[in-house]
Short mmCIF file of C-alpha atoms and ligand atoms in Angstrom, two decimals:
data_model
loop_
_atom_site.label_atom_id
_atom_site.label_comp_id
_atom_site.label_asym_id
_atom_site.label_seq_id
_atom_site.Cartn_x
_atom_site.Cartn_y
_atom_site.Cartn_z
CA MET A 1 -20.69 0.81 37.32
CA THR A 2 -22.92 0.31 34.14
CA THR A 3 -26.59 0.28 34.17
CA VAL A 4 -28.05 -2.10 31.88
CA ALA A 5 -31.71 -3.53 31.10
CA ALA A 6 -32.61 -6.76 32.18
CA TYR A 7 -35.67 -9.20 32.97
CA ALA A 8 -35.76 -10.02 36.72
CA ALA A 9 -38.02 -11.88 38.94
CA PRO A 10 -38.83 -9.42 41.71
CA ARG A 11 -39.74 -12.09 44.42
CA ALA A 12 -40.10 -15.75 44.53
CA LYS A 13 -43.01 -17.08 42.06
CA ALA A 14 -43.41 -13.42 40.61
CA PRO A 15 -43.48 -13.04 36.71
CA LEU A 16 -40.11 -11.68 35.21
CA GLU A 17 -40.46 -7.64 35.05
CA ARG A 18 -38.31 -5.49 32.95
CA THR A 19 -35.92 -3.56 35.15
CA THR A 20 -32.17 -2.20 35.10
CA ILE A 21 -29.36 -3.73 37.05
CA GLU A 22 -25.79 -2.46 37.66
CA ARG A 23 -22.71 -4.39 35.94
CA ARG A 24 -19.55 -3.97 37.70
CA PRO A 25 -16.68 -2.26 35.62
CA VAL A 26 -14.62 -3.76 33.16
CA GLY A 27 -11.47 -5.24 35.31
CA GLU A 28 -7.94 -6.00 34.16
CA PHE A 29 -9.16 -9.66 33.09
CA ASP A 30 -12.56 -8.90 32.35
CA VAL A 31 -14.65 -8.84 29.03
CA LEU A 32 -17.86 -7.18 28.52
CA ILE A 33 -20.21 -9.07 26.59
CA ASP A 34 -23.10 -7.80 24.30
CA ILE A 35 -25.60 -10.49 24.99
CA LYS A 36 -27.49 -11.77 21.76
CA PHE A 37 -29.22 -14.88 23.31
CA ALA A 38 -29.76 -16.65 26.37
CA GLY A 39 -31.29 -20.17 26.82
CA ILE A 40 -34.24 -21.16 29.10
CA CYS A 41 -33.05 -24.02 31.20
CA HIS A 42 -35.62 -25.75 33.56
CA SER A 43 -33.35 -24.54 36.50
CA ASP A 44 -33.88 -20.93 35.84
CA ILE A 45 -37.53 -21.62 36.31
CA HIS A 46 -36.66 -23.80 39.68
CA GLN A 47 -34.67 -20.78 40.71
CA ALA A 48 -36.92 -18.03 39.90
CA ARG A 49 -39.82 -20.14 41.60
CA ASP A 50 -37.12 -20.30 44.86
CA GLY A 51 -37.75 -24.05 44.37
CA TRP A 52 -34.11 -24.59 45.70
CA GLY A 53 -34.59 -22.17 48.59
CA GLU A 54 -32.58 -19.23 49.44
CA GLY A 55 -33.20 -17.46 46.53
CA ILE A 56 -31.68 -14.06 46.18
CA PHE A 57 -34.12 -11.49 44.63
CA PRO A 58 -34.56 -9.19 42.65
CA MET A 59 -33.02 -12.14 40.28
CA VAL A 60 -31.89 -12.05 36.99
CA PRO A 61 -31.78 -15.76 35.85
CA GLY A 62 -30.02 -17.13 32.54
CA HIS A 63 -26.82 -19.25 32.55
CA GLU A 64 -26.82 -20.29 28.50
CA ILE A 65 -25.51 -16.97 27.41
CA ALA A 66 -24.30 -16.30 23.76
CA GLY A 67 -23.07 -12.95 22.65
CA ILE A 68 -20.33 -10.70 21.34
CA VAL A 69 -17.20 -9.03 23.13
CA ALA A 70 -17.91 -5.45 23.28
CA GLU A 71 -14.96 -4.42 25.44
CA THR A 72 -11.82 -5.98 27.00
CA GLY A 73 -9.77 -5.35 30.20
CA PRO A 74 -6.14 -4.43 29.66
CA GLY A 75 -5.00 -7.83 30.87
CA VAL A 76 -7.18 -10.08 28.57
CA THR A 77 -5.42 -12.00 26.01
CA ARG A 78 -7.97 -14.73 24.70
CA PHE A 79 -10.46 -12.39 23.30
CA LYS A 80 -10.84 -9.24 21.33
CA VAL A 81 -13.67 -6.84 20.57
CA GLY A 82 -16.05 -8.58 18.08
CA ASP A 83 -15.35 -12.14 19.08
CA ARG A 84 -18.29 -14.68 19.52
CA VAL A 85 -18.38 -15.99 23.08
CA GLY A 86 -20.67 -17.91 25.58
CA VAL A 87 -20.94 -17.90 29.33
CA GLY A 88 -22.26 -20.79 31.44
CA CYS A 89 -23.46 -21.63 34.91
CA MET A 90 -20.29 -20.29 36.40
CA VAL A 91 -18.59 -16.93 36.40
CA ASP A 92 -15.82 -17.55 39.03
CA SER A 93 -13.98 -19.80 41.69
CA CYS A 94 -10.92 -19.39 43.85
CA GLY A 95 -8.42 -20.24 41.02
CA THR A 96 -5.73 -21.71 43.46
CA CYS A 97 -7.31 -25.05 44.89
CA ASP A 98 -6.43 -28.28 43.49
CA ALA A 99 -9.56 -28.54 41.52
CA CYS A 100 -9.20 -25.06 39.95
CA LEU A 101 -5.58 -25.75 39.02
CA MET A 102 -6.89 -28.99 37.45
CA GLY A 103 -9.29 -27.06 35.39
CA ARG A 104 -12.42 -28.43 37.23
CA GLU A 105 -13.43 -25.24 38.80
CA GLN A 106 -17.05 -26.86 39.10
CA HIS A 107 -15.42 -28.49 42.09
CA CYS A 108 -13.58 -25.49 43.73
CA ALA A 109 -12.96 -26.15 47.19
CA GLU A 110 -14.30 -22.76 48.11
CA GLY A 111 -17.35 -23.20 46.03
CA ASN A 112 -17.76 -21.79 42.45
CA THR A 113 -19.52 -18.74 41.84
CA GLN A 114 -22.93 -19.35 39.86
CA THR A 115 -23.64 -16.97 36.98
CA TYR A 116 -26.63 -15.51 38.91
CA ASN A 117 -28.53 -16.04 42.13
CA ALA A 118 -25.15 -16.16 44.19
CA LEU A 119 -22.95 -13.60 45.65
CA ASP A 120 -19.43 -13.04 44.16
CA ARG A 121 -16.29 -12.68 45.79
CA SER A 122 -16.70 -9.18 46.73
CA GLY A 123 -20.26 -10.04 48.05
CA GLU A 124 -22.37 -8.50 45.39
CA PRO A 125 -25.22 -10.62 44.00
CA THR A 126 -24.37 -12.14 40.59
CA TYR A 127 -27.17 -11.53 37.53
CA GLY A 128 -27.47 -13.84 34.70
CA GLY A 129 -28.40 -13.59 31.07
CA TYR A 130 -31.61 -12.25 30.74
CA SER A 131 -30.00 -8.89 30.30
CA THR A 132 -28.22 -7.13 27.57
CA HIS A 133 -24.95 -7.04 28.93
CA ILE A 134 -22.58 -8.91 31.09
CA VAL A 135 -19.09 -8.48 32.60
CA VAL A 136 -17.39 -11.76 33.10
CA ALA A 137 -13.50 -12.79 33.79
CA GLU A 138 -12.26 -13.91 30.38
CA SER A 139 -11.39 -17.27 31.88
CA PHE A 140 -15.10 -18.18 32.27
CA ALA A 141 -15.92 -16.87 28.72
CA LEU A 142 -15.96 -19.70 25.84
CA SER A 143 -15.15 -18.98 22.27
CA ILE A 144 -18.05 -19.92 19.85
CA PRO A 145 -17.03 -21.11 16.55
CA GLU A 146 -18.27 -19.21 13.24
CA GLY A 147 -20.01 -22.43 12.26
CA ILE A 148 -22.52 -22.40 15.04
CA ALA A 149 -25.24 -19.90 15.44
CA LEU A 150 -25.41 -17.86 18.47
CA ASP A 151 -28.84 -18.99 19.17
CA GLU A 152 -28.11 -22.24 18.61
CA ALA A 153 -24.93 -22.17 20.77
CA ALA A 154 -26.86 -20.86 23.85
CA PRO A 155 -28.50 -24.11 25.15
CA LEU A 156 -25.00 -26.02 24.54
CA LEU A 157 -23.64 -23.93 27.72
CA CYS A 158 -25.63 -26.09 29.95
CA ALA A 159 -27.82 -28.71 28.34
CA GLY A 160 -24.78 -29.15 25.99
CA ILE A 161 -22.16 -29.55 28.36
CA THR A 162 -24.35 -31.64 30.99
CA THR A 163 -24.56 -34.32 28.31
CA TYR A 164 -21.31 -34.02 26.32
CA SER A 165 -19.35 -34.30 29.59
CA PRO A 166 -20.25 -37.87 30.70
CA LEU A 167 -20.55 -39.05 27.34
CA LYS A 168 -16.97 -37.82 26.55
CA ARG A 169 -15.73 -38.95 29.97
CA TRP A 170 -17.12 -42.64 29.70
CA GLY A 171 -15.68 -42.86 26.30
CA ALA A 172 -18.68 -42.59 23.82
CA GLY A 173 -17.65 -42.85 20.37
CA PRO A 174 -17.02 -45.37 17.43
CA GLY A 175 -17.89 -49.03 18.49
CA LYS A 176 -19.43 -48.04 21.70
CA LYS A 177 -23.12 -48.74 22.36
CA VAL A 178 -24.75 -45.67 23.94
CA ALA A 179 -28.19 -45.83 25.67
CA VAL A 180 -29.84 -42.43 26.35
CA VAL A 181 -33.04 -42.66 28.84
CA GLY A 182 -35.82 -40.05 28.08
CA LEU A 183 -35.65 -37.95 25.13
CA GLY A 184 -36.40 -34.33 26.46
CA GLY A 185 -34.51 -31.29 26.56
CA LEU A 186 -31.02 -33.03 27.57
CA GLY A 187 -32.10 -36.38 26.29
CA HIS A 188 -32.39 -35.10 22.71
CA MET A 189 -29.06 -33.34 23.01
CA ALA A 190 -27.43 -36.45 24.20
CA VAL A 191 -28.60 -38.35 21.13
CA LYS A 192 -27.14 -35.56 18.64
CA ILE A 193 -23.76 -35.69 20.62
CA ALA A 194 -23.34 -39.39 20.96
CA HIS A 195 -24.28 -39.68 17.20
CA ALA A 196 -21.85 -36.91 16.25
CA LEU A 197 -19.17 -38.69 18.49
CA GLY A 198 -19.62 -41.86 16.27
CA ALA A 199 -21.68 -44.10 18.92
CA GLU A 200 -24.24 -46.33 18.24
CA VAL A 201 -27.16 -44.73 19.92
CA THR A 202 -30.31 -46.40 21.31
CA VAL A 203 -33.32 -44.22 22.78
CA LEU A 204 -34.79 -45.81 25.91
CA SER A 205 -38.24 -43.86 26.32
CA GLN A 206 -41.35 -44.64 28.16
CA SER A 207 -43.34 -45.04 24.71
CA LEU A 208 -42.51 -44.94 21.02
CA ARG A 209 -44.52 -41.65 20.90
CA LYS A 210 -41.23 -39.68 20.05
CA LYS A 211 -39.59 -42.48 18.02
CA ASP A 212 -39.67 -40.36 14.71
CA ASP A 213 -38.14 -37.45 16.38
CA GLY A 214 -35.26 -39.57 17.72
CA LEU A 215 -34.42 -41.45 14.77
CA LYS A 216 -34.07 -38.04 12.94
CA LEU A 217 -31.97 -36.51 15.61
CA GLY A 218 -29.50 -39.43 15.11
CA ALA A 219 -30.63 -42.68 17.13
CA ASP A 220 -30.06 -46.02 15.40
CA HIS A 221 -32.53 -47.77 17.75
CA TYR A 222 -35.68 -46.78 19.88
CA TYR A 223 -37.20 -48.85 22.38
CA ALA A 224 -40.04 -48.34 24.94
CA THR A 225 -39.12 -48.99 28.34
CA SER A 226 -43.00 -49.93 29.04
CA ALA A 227 -42.89 -52.95 26.96
CA PRO A 228 -42.28 -55.98 28.83
CA ARG A 229 -39.71 -57.58 26.75
CA THR A 230 -37.18 -54.48 26.17
CA PHE A 231 -35.30 -55.04 29.61
CA GLU A 232 -34.64 -58.91 28.61
CA GLU A 233 -33.98 -58.37 24.81
CA LEU A 234 -31.27 -55.77 25.82
CA ALA A 235 -29.88 -57.33 28.84
CA GLY A 236 -25.94 -56.74 28.78
CA THR A 237 -26.14 -54.47 25.33
CA PHE A 238 -24.54 -51.04 26.36
CA ASP A 239 -21.37 -49.51 27.18
CA VAL A 240 -22.73 -46.42 28.28
CA ILE A 241 -26.08 -45.47 29.81
CA LEU A 242 -26.84 -42.01 30.26
CA SER A 243 -30.25 -41.19 32.25
CA THR A 244 -31.67 -37.86 31.46
CA VAL A 245 -34.96 -38.61 33.27
CA SER A 246 -35.93 -36.57 36.28
CA ALA A 247 -38.33 -39.03 37.79
CA PRO A 248 -37.61 -41.99 40.02
CA LEU A 249 -36.12 -44.97 37.65
CA ASP A 250 -35.57 -48.58 38.88
CA PHE A 251 -31.76 -48.14 38.49
CA GLY A 252 -31.32 -52.08 39.04
CA ALA A 253 -33.10 -52.70 35.75
CA TYR A 254 -31.10 -50.42 33.68
CA LEU A 255 -27.66 -51.51 35.30
CA GLY A 256 -28.80 -55.11 33.72
CA LEU A 257 -28.55 -53.54 30.37
CA LEU A 258 -24.86 -52.34 30.95
ZN1 LIG B 1 -28.97 -25.32 33.18
ZN1 LIG B 2 -11.01 -23.27 43.76
#
């Protein structure tokens, strides 16, 4: 075990405090990561406030982790000391069920092990990225290319994959019209990614308040959903609509835009 510095919520709704936690020894297929940056995702706040129930305290949030490999286990083949790596919201799964064998560990039949606020397969609590180091199986670490700064890479590990995955899966690309509903933390990421994939991107936002930002981020069009004519004008327009809004939406109205 190695003692490392961390920020933890000592109990539900309490502010984070400096503390120390124990990281497991580097196992055969593990890497030790010197954490340089960790994003703040809204689910970190939900969890630290125990908003989803059954929190494990003290809790060290953080599931958008970017850093440098500091040590490798003897069986590690994908990484070497000094490599730039990231860790997202999962750190383990059974590895043998149909979902795991298909590379969809998020659907593991036994349940995946979350980066923090979970118990690992030996029954020990997991602690996230608001700490100086983490030990993780190499199969749950990702390479970060040289071209992306580590601080900018961190949010891609959750907000990025959350929007990239559906865009990729539903074929966003050249010749496709993609609407992104909402321009917040996820929405702005979706606009950038859909634009980078080559799609024609429209933002559907409540008002035109963030229009300049949306266009700068790569949107081709920007509509206010509060404007009465928007839903008539855009009926049947889009190949893909990605909703990033957490408030209740009239899905029927949006389906009419597909
Ligand atoms: Zn997240
Ligand atoms: Zn599995």
